[in-house]
Amino acid sequence: MISNFFVISPRGDTIISKDYRTDRGNVGAHERSHTEAFFRKIKFWDMESEEDSTEAEKKTEETKKRENAPPVFIMPDGLSYLHVKRNGLIFGCSTARNISPTTIIELLSTIAKVFKDYCGTLSEEAIRKNFILLYELLDEMMDYGYPQVTRTENLKAFVYNEPIVVEPVANTGNMVNPKTASANAVHKPVISSVNASGRKTNLNSNQKNEIFVDILEKLNIVFSNNGYILNSTIDGCIQIKSYLAGNPELRLALNEDLVIGRDSGQYGSIVVDDMIFNNCVNLTEFDSAKTLSFVPPDGEFNVLNYRITGEFNTPFRIFPAVEEVESNKLEISVMIRAEMPNNHYGANVCVEVPLPDCTAATSCNVITSPGSGPNNAEWIQQDSKIVWNMKKFPGASEQTMKAKITLSQSCTTQVRREIGPISMSFEIPMYNVSNLQVRYLRIAENMPGYTPYRWVRYVTQSSSYICRL
């Protein structure tokens, strides 16, 4: 399966490295030399690609602007390297065999999830302080490079080291509203731990019975240049992290008029194309009452994943306009309208407008609406694009950015094609596009004196929000 596994910090330091096979032979003086070469490869991917003259001739303008290395590639040592990024850390591995890349990427994602469950938070400091525990987890999770046990609750019987709790990273998605920020309780490890002063903390003592539920939706939308929707998809999930004593059975109810399948012949206000449930979910009452029953496993897990296609109310609409003022001067106007209610807002909105490579100068002007907060647009000459940042975009409002562009040559049809597409990234707390709601979350059995705290939040994020010009 895999030859070795490693975790690399954002600076390129190898935090964890474990060899499972000697497929590399005697190549290289030290195991860390291969992780260092791997880090240089992904760090300077564009430079190394452009140094190869034959590859540079075949490159198109689109591939030249690619910034990130692909998740799978072959290194000069003959091994295939695969990696995923989580919280700035790089989880990677190498293999000499022809194996499914998606299987390995899923394995790396699972390892990162298990590390987070046992450390409480996934950061460089947490890994450095708990490397003995993490090496023990790796020994139990993989044998000779083959996955063995990868579920958090099953690993509890084999793990004897205790985690050292560190303070969680303060930046959890750059969300503005403090009510939607992750509570510190979400970063507790799933087993008894030791705090920074060396004192043991048991999960069963003085612990609140809490359960955290997140309804996360990621939007994939393509607009035409006149604001019409060409393609739209919602990828959503209901994510739960439980700290309930005794692991009682829970009942989670969704919208009563929820319909699965557009060709089912049923009608409802919420129609999802498909829905995938976790294997711990009991669906006995789902068809009749839209109620799920399950015993939450340890750690963070997805109760269900769903997908919605077709038309729905988008939170933002983009209306671009390009006008040729002179033979070498252009004016670009981008108007964005927030179509969500005024009691919601988009946080950390970023709009990128790619410009032609022959752009010589650009001046930007932003027309803001009240309550939008810091708002600025600037031309990034190195990347040949305009970046428009808004800290807060209130609902039921409009924002406009106008740019005057001077070209170093005449504006031709080929130059016009280099403008766009416009991309937009944002996060909307306590709002979801699909209107999928959690009606209630309760314990199945009546337990006197057992009063758990239930925290539910809704978050909508942009996955691919594009407007063509």
Tab-separated table of C-alpha atoms in Angstrom:
chain	number	residue	atom	x	y	z
A	1	MET	CA	0.000	0.000	0.000
A	2	ILE	CA	2.031	3.043	1.198
A	3	SER	CA	5.778	3.170	1.791
A	4	ASN	CA	5.961	5.963	4.355
A	5	PHE	CA	3.799	8.584	6.043
A	6	PHE	CA	4.769	12.097	7.130
A	7	VAL	CA	3.364	15.383	8.440
A	8	ILE	CA	5.024	18.636	7.369
A	9	SER	CA	4.590	22.055	8.965
A	10	PRO	CA	3.858	25.195	6.885
A	11	ARG	CA	7.580	26.066	7.124
A	12	GLY	CA	8.658	22.708	5.725
A	13	ASP	CA	9.729	21.037	8.988
A	14	THR	CA	9.022	17.311	9.216
A	15	ILE	CA	6.990	16.870	12.400
A	16	ILE	CA	6.113	13.165	12.048
A	17	SER	CA	7.671	10.583	9.744
A	18	LYS	CA	7.168	6.827	9.723
A	19	ASP	CA	8.485	4.245	7.237
A	20	TYR	CA	6.438	1.131	6.489
A	21	ARG	CA	8.346	-0.305	3.519
A	22	THR	CA	11.846	0.007	2.051
A	23	ASP	CA	10.723	0.523	-1.544
A	24	ARG	CA	13.259	3.293	-1.919
A	25	GLY	CA	16.270	1.010	-1.569
A	26	ASN	CA	19.503	2.819	-0.792
A	27	VAL	CA	18.551	6.052	-2.547
A	28	GLY	CA	19.076	9.106	-0.327
A	29	ALA	CA	21.149	9.577	2.773
A	30	HIS	CA	18.346	10.267	5.230
A	31	GLU	CA	14.600	9.762	5.300
A	32	ARG	CA	13.964	13.473	5.908
A	33	SER	CA	15.758	14.399	2.682
A	34	HIS	CA	12.813	12.983	0.754
A	35	THR	CA	10.250	15.014	2.693
A	36	GLU	CA	12.379	18.127	2.184
A	37	ALA	CA	12.513	17.487	-1.566
A	38	PHE	CA	8.757	16.865	-1.557
A	39	PHE	CA	8.100	20.151	0.244
A	40	ARG	CA	10.278	22.110	-2.209
A	41	LYS	CA	8.377	20.490	-5.059
A	42	ILE	CA	4.945	21.635	-3.880
A	43	LYS	CA	6.229	24.986	-2.591
A	44	PHE	CA	7.807	26.004	-5.890
A	45	TRP	CA	5.605	24.003	-8.230
A	46	ASP	CA	5.213	26.763	-10.858
A	47	MET	CA	8.930	27.616	-10.916
A	48	GLU	CA	10.060	24.034	-11.349
A	49	SER	CA	7.446	23.477	-14.032
A	50	GLU	CA	8.562	26.537	-15.999
A	51	GLU	CA	12.234	25.518	-15.836
A	52	ASP	CA	11.457	22.582	-18.096
A	53	SER	CA	11.527	24.188	-21.536
A	54	THR	CA	9.584	21.419	-23.243
A	55	GLU	CA	6.819	21.646	-20.675
A	56	ALA	CA	6.809	25.435	-20.797
A	57	GLU	CA	6.167	25.370	-24.544
A	58	LYS	CA	3.161	23.133	-24.089
A	59	LYS	CA	1.700	25.173	-21.205
A	60	THR	CA	-1.401	27.201	-21.866
A	61	GLU	CA	-2.146	30.507	-20.178
A	62	GLU	CA	-4.587	28.773	-17.856
A	63	THR	CA	-2.079	26.252	-16.524
A	64	LYS	CA	0.536	28.949	-16.041
A	65	LYS	CA	-1.680	30.638	-13.472
A	66	ARG	CA	-2.069	27.480	-11.411
A	67	GLU	CA	-0.605	28.039	-7.965
A	68	ASN	CA	-1.051	24.751	-6.111
A	69	ALA	CA	0.599	21.427	-6.800
A	70	PRO	CA	-1.725	18.524	-7.633
A	71	PRO	CA	-2.466	16.082	-4.805
A	72	VAL	CA	-0.663	13.261	-6.652
A	73	PHE	CA	2.614	13.398	-8.571
A	74	ILE	CA	5.798	11.380	-9.148
A	75	MET	CA	9.167	12.456	-7.717
A	76	PRO	CA	12.638	11.735	-9.175
A	77	ASP	CA	13.103	8.873	-6.698
A	78	GLY	CA	10.467	6.924	-8.650
A	79	LEU	CA	7.791	6.984	-5.937
A	80	SER	CA	4.313	8.477	-6.207
A	81	TYR	CA	3.635	11.130	-3.554
A	82	LEU	CA	0.134	11.974	-2.349
A	83	HIS	CA	-0.875	14.683	0.111
A	84	VAL	CA	-3.765	16.651	1.642
A	85	LYS	CA	-3.669	19.957	3.530
A	86	ARG	CA	-5.451	20.390	6.843
A	87	ASN	CA	-5.158	23.585	8.948
A	88	GLY	CA	-1.950	24.544	7.158
A	89	LEU	CA	-0.337	21.144	7.837
A	90	ILE	CA	0.575	18.762	5.014
A	91	PHE	CA	-0.349	15.102	5.529
A	92	GLY	CA	1.508	13.086	2.908
A	93	CYS	CA	2.733	9.646	1.973
A	94	SER	CA	4.643	7.881	-0.779
A	95	THR	CA	4.114	4.575	-2.530
A	96	ALA	CA	5.851	2.483	-5.180
A	97	ARG	CA	2.689	0.573	-6.105
A	98	ASN	CA	-0.127	1.377	-8.504
A	99	ILE	CA	-2.923	2.045	-6.030
A	100	SER	CA	-6.098	4.122	-6.150
A	101	PRO	CA	-5.257	7.782	-5.386
A	102	THR	CA	-8.734	8.438	-3.977
A	103	THR	CA	-8.267	5.591	-1.493
A	104	ILE	CA	-5.004	7.069	-0.217
A	105	ILE	CA	-6.402	10.624	-0.061
A	106	GLU	CA	-9.344	9.311	1.958
A	107	LEU	CA	-6.892	7.494	4.244
A	108	LEU	CA	-4.855	10.676	4.792
A	109	SER	CA	-8.037	12.631	5.541
A	110	THR	CA	-9.095	9.955	8.042
A	111	ILE	CA	-5.700	10.079	9.776
A	112	ALA	CA	-5.994	13.861	10.085
A	113	LYS	CA	-9.495	13.471	11.547
A	114	VAL	CA	-8.325	10.872	14.099
A	115	PHE	CA	-5.405	13.104	15.107
A	116	LYS	CA	-7.855	15.942	15.698
A	117	ASP	CA	-10.218	13.725	17.714
A	118	TYR	CA	-7.453	12.565	20.058
A	119	CYS	CA	-5.551	15.870	20.346
A	120	GLY	CA	-8.651	18.058	20.498
A	121	THR	CA	-7.279	20.524	17.953
A	122	LEU	CA	-5.204	20.024	14.817
A	123	SER	CA	-2.175	22.317	14.957
A	124	GLU	CA	1.603	22.104	14.817
A	125	GLU	CA	1.912	22.663	18.568
A	126	ALA	CA	-0.655	19.951	19.344
A	127	ILE	CA	1.192	17.430	17.170
A	128	ARG	CA	4.598	18.279	18.636
A	129	LYS	CA	3.328	17.882	22.220
A	130	ASN	CA	1.491	14.624	21.458
A	131	PHE	CA	3.862	12.899	19.060
A	132	ILE	CA	4.145	9.814	21.336
A	133	LEU	CA	0.364	9.418	21.267
A	134	LEU	CA	0.225	9.995	17.514
A	135	TYR	CA	2.949	7.437	16.791
A	136	GLU	CA	0.960	4.965	18.890
A	137	LEU	CA	-2.122	5.753	16.820
A	138	LEU	CA	-0.181	5.223	13.593
A	139	ASP	CA	1.032	1.827	14.838
A	140	GLU	CA	-2.572	0.770	15.445
A	141	MET	CA	-4.053	2.349	12.312
A	142	MET	CA	-1.613	0.878	9.779
A	143	ASP	CA	0.405	-2.319	9.579
A	144	TYR	CA	3.089	-2.660	6.909
A	145	GLY	CA	1.465	0.254	5.072
A	146	TYR	CA	-2.032	-1.282	5.019
A	147	PRO	CA	-4.928	0.351	6.934
A	148	GLN	CA	-6.196	-1.702	9.874
A	149	VAL	CA	-8.316	0.263	12.368
A	150	THR	CA	-9.318	3.808	11.408
A	151	ARG	CA	-12.378	4.556	13.566
A	152	THR	CA	-11.916	6.737	16.625
A	153	GLU	CA	-14.062	4.647	18.966
A	154	ASN	CA	-12.392	1.353	17.933
A	155	LEU	CA	-8.926	2.760	18.588
A	156	LYS	CA	-9.752	3.586	22.213
A	157	ALA	CA	-9.192	-0.026	23.287
A	158	PHE	CA	-5.614	-0.028	21.958
A	159	VAL	CA	-4.368	3.452	22.901
A	160	TYR	CA	-2.873	3.974	26.367
A	161	ASN	CA	-1.117	7.340	26.112
A	162	GLU	CA	-2.968	10.465	27.187
A	163	PRO	CA	-3.068	13.641	25.097
A	164	ILE	CA	-1.650	16.949	26.273
A	165	VAL	CA	-4.245	19.647	25.684
A	166	VAL	CA	-3.097	22.837	23.962
A	167	GLU	CA	-5.001	26.028	23.307
A	168	PRO	CA	-6.982	25.843	20.046
A	169	VAL	CA	-6.082	28.066	17.128
A	170	ALA	CA	-8.010	31.315	17.490
A	171	ASN	CA	-8.692	31.701	13.757
A	172	THR	CA	-11.450	29.218	12.897
A	173	GLY	CA	-12.584	30.300	9.478
A	174	ASN	CA	-12.318	34.085	9.965
A	175	MET	CA	-15.994	34.335	10.881
A	176	VAL	CA	-17.175	37.730	12.076
A	177	ASN	CA	-20.097	36.772	14.276
A	178	PRO	CA	-18.791	35.429	17.604
A	179	LYS	CA	-22.005	33.441	18.054
A	180	THR	CA	-21.027	31.222	15.155
A	181	ALA	CA	-17.390	30.745	16.166
A	182	SER	CA	-16.360	27.328	17.439
A	183	ALA	CA	-16.702	26.974	21.199
A	184	ASN	CA	-13.637	25.766	23.101
A	185	ALA	CA	-15.521	22.630	24.080
A	186	VAL	CA	-15.406	21.455	20.476
A	187	HIS	CA	-11.624	21.145	20.807
A	188	LYS	CA	-11.664	18.703	23.711
A	189	PRO	CA	-10.005	15.318	23.047
A	190	VAL	CA	-12.158	12.196	23.092
A	191	ILE	CA	-10.161	10.551	25.905
A	192	SER	CA	-8.895	11.723	29.290
A	193	SER	CA	-6.055	14.189	28.885
A	194	VAL	CA	-3.287	16.096	30.647
A	195	ASN	CA	-3.310	19.880	30.676
A	196	ALA	CA	-0.312	22.157	30.199
A	197	SER	CA	0.524	22.083	33.933
A	198	GLY	CA	0.622	18.279	33.931
A	199	ARG	CA	-2.644	17.705	35.787
A	200	LYS	CA	-4.872	14.938	34.543
A	201	THR	CA	-8.368	15.898	33.377
A	202	ASN	CA	-10.961	13.163	33.146
A	203	LEU	CA	-13.784	13.545	30.672
A	204	ASN	CA	-16.302	12.146	33.122
A	205	SER	CA	-15.599	14.643	35.908
A	206	ASN	CA	-17.133	18.108	35.840
A	207	GLN	CA	-18.017	17.704	32.184
A	208	LYS	CA	-20.985	19.353	30.557
A	209	ASN	CA	-23.151	17.034	28.524
A	210	GLU	CA	-22.842	18.867	25.208
A	211	ILE	CA	-23.502	18.051	21.600
A	212	PHE	CA	-22.561	20.241	18.638
A	213	VAL	CA	-24.477	20.095	15.368
A	214	ASP	CA	-23.324	21.896	12.211
A	215	ILE	CA	-25.393	22.142	9.029
A	216	LEU	CA	-22.763	23.014	6.422
A	217	GLU	CA	-23.553	23.843	2.798
A	218	LYS	CA	-21.080	24.554	-0.011
A	219	LEU	CA	-22.308	26.241	-3.177
A	220	ASN	CA	-21.115	25.535	-6.724
A	221	ILE	CA	-22.684	28.120	-9.056
A	222	VAL	CA	-21.877	29.425	-12.552
A	223	PHE	CA	-23.480	32.691	-13.729
A	224	SER	CA	-23.661	34.103	-17.223
A	225	ASN	CA	-22.538	37.689	-17.900
A	226	ASN	CA	-26.135	38.937	-17.509
A	227	GLY	CA	-26.669	37.378	-14.082
A	228	TYR	CA	-28.555	34.219	-15.101
A	229	ILE	CA	-27.668	30.906	-13.453
A	230	LEU	CA	-26.099	28.386	-15.834
A	231	ASN	CA	-25.283	25.665	-13.317
A	232	SER	CA	-25.967	25.360	-9.591
A	233	THR	CA	-25.312	22.675	-6.985
A	234	ILE	CA	-25.443	22.498	-3.183
A	235	ASP	CA	-23.198	20.001	-1.395
A	236	GLY	CA	-24.328	19.811	2.217
A	237	CYS	CA	-23.768	17.741	5.328
A	238	ILE	CA	-24.914	17.533	8.926
A	239	GLN	CA	-21.858	17.199	11.172
A	240	ILE	CA	-22.021	16.212	14.828
A	241	LYS	CA	-19.511	16.102	17.658
A	242	SER	CA	-20.836	14.606	20.873
A	243	TYR	CA	-19.616	14.877	24.481
A	244	LEU	CA	-22.609	13.136	26.054
A	245	ALA	CA	-21.932	10.863	29.014
A	246	GLY	CA	-22.979	7.265	28.461
A	247	ASN	CA	-23.483	7.659	24.692
A	248	PRO	CA	-27.305	7.678	24.790
A	249	GLU	CA	-29.361	7.141	21.662
A	250	LEU	CA	-30.359	10.404	19.955
A	251	ARG	CA	-33.283	11.350	17.744
A	252	LEU	CA	-32.792	14.046	15.111
A	253	ALA	CA	-35.807	15.316	13.142
A	254	LEU	CA	-35.614	17.112	9.784
A	255	ASN	CA	-38.241	19.003	7.778
A	256	GLU	CA	-41.503	17.080	7.519
A	257	ASP	CA	-41.906	18.019	3.830
A	258	LEU	CA	-38.436	16.797	2.855
A	259	VAL	CA	-38.409	14.760	-0.383
A	260	ILE	CA	-35.462	12.687	-1.617
A	261	GLY	CA	-35.214	12.240	-5.387
A	262	ARG	CA	-36.650	14.552	-8.037
A	263	ASP	CA	-38.192	11.592	-9.863
A	264	SER	CA	-39.846	10.141	-6.770
A	265	GLY	CA	-43.285	11.477	-7.704
A	266	GLN	CA	-43.649	13.258	-4.360
A	267	TYR	CA	-43.905	16.983	-3.724
A	268	GLY	CA	-42.374	19.054	-0.949
A	269	SER	CA	-40.834	22.421	-0.240
A	270	ILE	CA	-37.352	20.856	0.022
A	271	VAL	CA	-36.304	18.389	-2.661
A	272	VAL	CA	-32.809	16.883	-2.520
A	273	ASP	CA	-31.341	14.817	-5.346
A	274	ASP	CA	-29.711	12.244	-3.098
A	275	MET	CA	-28.817	11.715	0.546
A	276	ILE	CA	-26.174	9.431	2.058
A	277	PHE	CA	-26.491	8.388	5.703
A	278	ASN	CA	-23.832	7.280	8.168
A	279	ASN	CA	-23.871	3.550	8.869
A	280	CYS	CA	-24.761	4.213	12.533
A	281	VAL	CA	-28.109	5.819	11.587
A	282	ASN	CA	-31.392	3.919	12.065
A	283	LEU	CA	-33.836	4.869	9.276
A	284	THR	CA	-36.902	3.061	10.615
A	285	GLU	CA	-38.876	6.288	11.173
A	286	PHE	CA	-37.362	8.359	8.394
A	287	ASP	CA	-39.955	7.728	5.698
A	288	SER	CA	-42.910	8.384	8.001
A	289	ALA	CA	-41.649	11.131	10.347
A	290	LYS	CA	-38.304	12.234	8.814
A	291	THR	CA	-36.613	11.258	12.085
A	292	LEU	CA	-33.159	9.699	12.446
A	293	SER	CA	-32.105	7.549	15.405
A	294	PHE	CA	-28.445	6.901	16.182
A	295	VAL	CA	-25.909	6.404	18.924
A	296	PRO	CA	-23.210	9.017	18.234
A	297	PRO	CA	-19.722	7.529	17.876
A	298	ASP	CA	-16.691	9.194	19.432
A	299	GLY	CA	-15.189	12.127	17.637
A	300	GLU	CA	-16.511	14.231	14.805
A	301	PHE	CA	-18.644	12.509	12.176
A	302	ASN	CA	-21.144	13.245	9.419
A	303	VAL	CA	-24.667	12.041	10.107
A	304	LEU	CA	-25.620	12.526	6.470
A	305	ASN	CA	-24.479	14.130	3.227
A	306	TYR	CA	-26.874	15.521	0.632
A	307	ARG	CA	-26.797	17.126	-2.798
A	308	ILE	CA	-29.231	19.536	-4.430
A	309	THR	CA	-29.160	20.595	-8.078
A	310	GLY	CA	-31.401	22.843	-10.132
A	311	GLU	CA	-32.691	26.293	-9.358
A	312	PHE	CA	-32.615	27.810	-5.888
A	313	ASN	CA	-32.278	31.280	-4.407
A	314	THR	CA	-28.617	32.221	-4.564
A	315	PRO	CA	-27.279	34.484	-1.785
A	316	PHE	CA	-25.401	36.733	-4.237
A	317	ARG	CA	-25.785	37.657	-7.901
A	318	ILE	CA	-22.943	39.070	-9.976
A	319	PHE	CA	-23.520	41.560	-12.819
A	320	PRO	CA	-20.307	42.410	-14.717
A	321	ALA	CA	-19.832	44.893	-17.557
A	322	VAL	CA	-16.800	45.538	-19.775
A	323	GLU	CA	-16.591	48.682	-21.923
A	324	GLU	CA	-13.836	49.638	-24.359
A	325	VAL	CA	-13.210	53.373	-23.880
A	326	GLU	CA	-10.203	53.684	-26.187
A	327	SER	CA	-8.120	51.273	-28.210
A	328	ASN	CA	-5.914	50.544	-25.191
A	329	LYS	CA	-8.247	51.457	-22.305
A	330	LEU	CA	-11.048	49.449	-20.697
A	331	GLU	CA	-13.560	50.058	-17.947
A	332	ILE	CA	-14.812	47.118	-15.908
A	333	SER	CA	-17.796	47.373	-13.592
A	334	VAL	CA	-18.783	44.577	-11.202
A	335	MET	CA	-22.050	44.974	-9.314
A	336	ILE	CA	-22.928	42.358	-6.679
A	337	ARG	CA	-26.379	42.162	-5.167
A	338	ALA	CA	-27.068	40.291	-1.929
A	339	GLU	CA	-30.419	38.519	-2.301
A	340	MET	CA	-30.579	37.101	1.206
A	341	PRO	CA	-32.657	38.763	3.967
A	342	ASN	CA	-31.241	41.876	5.594
A	343	ASN	CA	-30.807	40.088	8.945
A	344	HIS	CA	-28.019	37.972	7.406
A	345	TYR	CA	-24.675	38.942	5.926
A	346	GLY	CA	-21.719	37.546	4.050
A	347	ALA	CA	-18.448	37.464	5.985
A	348	ASN	CA	-14.960	37.803	4.524
A	349	VAL	CA	-16.143	38.231	0.961
A	350	CYS	CA	-13.395	38.153	-1.674
A	351	VAL	CA	-13.938	38.825	-5.384
A	352	GLU	CA	-11.183	38.181	-7.921
A	353	VAL	CA	-11.227	39.568	-11.480
A	354	PRO	CA	-8.431	38.217	-13.731
A	355	LEU	CA	-7.019	40.804	-16.159
A	356	PRO	CA	-5.035	40.468	-19.407
A	357	ASP	CA	-1.294	39.904	-19.118
A	358	CYS	CA	-0.710	43.124	-21.082
A	359	THR	CA	-2.269	45.275	-18.338
A	360	ALA	CA	-0.016	48.271	-17.674
A	361	ALA	CA	-1.981	50.146	-14.987
A	362	THR	CA	-5.268	49.857	-13.116
A	363	SER	CA	-7.200	52.168	-10.794
A	364	CYS	CA	-10.114	50.849	-8.704
A	365	ASN	CA	-13.057	52.638	-7.128
A	366	VAL	CA	-15.523	50.982	-4.741
A	367	ILE	CA	-19.095	52.180	-4.136
A	368	THR	CA	-20.232	50.772	-0.794
A	369	SER	CA	-23.541	50.582	1.032
A	370	PRO	CA	-24.028	51.422	4.728
A	371	GLY	CA	-22.952	48.778	7.229
A	372	SER	CA	-20.526	46.998	4.913
A	373	GLY	CA	-17.424	47.603	7.018
A	374	PRO	CA	-13.873	47.708	5.575
A	375	ASN	CA	-14.029	47.506	1.789
A	376	ASN	CA	-11.134	47.828	-0.638
A	377	ALA	CA	-10.073	46.719	-4.127
A	378	GLU	CA	-6.530	46.609	-5.450
A	379	TRP	CA	-4.664	45.434	-8.528
A	380	ILE	CA	-2.193	42.625	-7.887
A	381	GLN	CA	0.293	43.180	-10.694
A	382	GLN	CA	2.194	39.949	-10.118
A	383	ASP	CA	-0.921	37.814	-10.600
A	384	SER	CA	-2.538	40.221	-13.091
A	385	LYS	CA	-5.880	40.386	-11.273
A	386	ILE	CA	-8.048	42.673	-9.162
A	387	VAL	CA	-8.762	41.494	-5.611
A	388	TRP	CA	-11.805	43.043	-3.957
A	389	ASN	CA	-12.170	42.329	-0.219
A	390	MET	CA	-15.215	43.034	1.944
A	391	LYS	CA	-15.203	42.220	5.644
A	392	LYS	CA	-18.988	42.260	5.822
A	393	PHE	CA	-21.614	42.244	3.053
A	394	PRO	CA	-25.093	43.004	4.509
A	395	GLY	CA	-28.110	41.223	3.054
A	396	ALA	CA	-30.521	43.059	0.721
A	397	SER	CA	-27.778	45.492	-0.344
A	398	GLU	CA	-25.567	46.173	-3.354
A	399	GLN	CA	-21.828	46.746	-3.737
A	400	THR	CA	-20.144	48.031	-6.886
A	401	MET	CA	-16.517	48.073	-7.981
A	402	LYS	CA	-15.339	50.036	-11.015
A	403	ALA	CA	-11.875	49.692	-12.531
A	404	LYS	CA	-10.126	51.693	-15.242
A	405	ILE	CA	-7.552	49.582	-17.063
A	406	THR	CA	-4.739	50.745	-19.324
A	407	LEU	CA	-3.228	48.158	-21.668
A	408	SER	CA	0.262	48.107	-23.151
A	409	GLN	CA	-1.201	47.195	-26.540
A	410	SER	CA	-4.434	47.550	-28.455
A	411	CYS	CA	-7.457	45.680	-27.162
A	412	THR	CA	-8.097	42.723	-29.461
A	413	THR	CA	-10.519	39.822	-29.230
A	414	GLN	CA	-7.767	37.658	-27.730
A	415	VAL	CA	-7.084	40.290	-25.055
A	416	ARG	CA	-10.780	40.474	-24.185
A	417	ARG	CA	-10.863	36.711	-23.676
A	418	GLU	CA	-8.204	36.985	-20.972
A	419	ILE	CA	-10.601	38.966	-18.747
A	420	GLY	CA	-12.381	36.781	-16.220
A	421	PRO	CA	-14.024	34.629	-15.169
A	422	ILE	CA	-14.913	36.432	-11.941
A	423	SER	CA	-14.671	34.253	-8.824
A	424	MET	CA	-16.198	34.967	-5.437
A	425	SER	CA	-15.588	33.427	-2.016
A	426	PHE	CA	-17.620	34.061	1.134
A	427	GLU	CA	-19.142	32.591	4.270
A	428	ILE	CA	-22.647	33.266	5.590
A	429	PRO	CA	-23.183	32.314	9.255
A	430	MET	CA	-26.564	31.111	10.533
A	431	TYR	CA	-28.007	30.820	7.023
A	432	ASN	CA	-28.554	27.972	4.602
A	433	VAL	CA	-29.795	28.123	1.034
A	434	SER	CA	-31.637	24.807	0.943
A	435	ASN	CA	-33.858	25.616	3.983
A	436	LEU	CA	-33.030	22.208	5.448
A	437	GLN	CA	-33.729	22.559	9.170
A	438	VAL	CA	-33.200	20.494	12.297
A	439	ARG	CA	-36.641	20.491	13.948
A	440	TYR	CA	-35.385	18.981	17.180
A	441	LEU	CA	-32.525	16.976	18.664
A	442	ARG	CA	-33.358	15.013	21.788
A	443	ILE	CA	-32.427	11.904	23.720
A	444	ALA	CA	-34.540	8.893	22.774
A	445	GLU	CA	-35.057	7.661	26.358
A	446	ASN	CA	-36.445	9.800	29.163
A	447	MET	CA	-33.558	10.153	31.635
A	448	PRO	CA	-34.465	12.191	34.754
A	449	GLY	CA	-31.885	14.825	35.624
A	450	TYR	CA	-30.072	14.424	32.303
A	451	THR	CA	-30.125	17.862	30.634
A	452	PRO	CA	-27.667	18.071	27.736
A	453	TYR	CA	-26.637	21.321	26.062
A	454	ARG	CA	-27.420	21.320	22.349
A	455	TRP	CA	-25.624	23.717	20.006
A	456	VAL	CA	-26.843	24.016	16.410
A	457	ARG	CA	-25.450	26.362	13.797
A	458	TYR	CA	-25.902	26.839	10.044
A	459	VAL	CA	-23.048	27.874	7.766
A	460	THR	CA	-23.091	28.489	4.004
A	461	GLN	CA	-19.799	28.700	2.135
A	462	SER	CA	-18.770	29.189	-1.459
A	463	SER	CA	-17.012	26.252	-3.057
A	464	SER	CA	-16.973	27.483	-6.680
A	465	TYR	CA	-18.847	30.752	-7.265
A	466	ILE	CA	-18.059	31.845	-10.828
A	467	CYS	CA	-19.397	34.464	-13.243
A	468	ARG	CA	-18.423	34.270	-16.901
A	469	LEU	CA	-17.724	37.387	-18.935
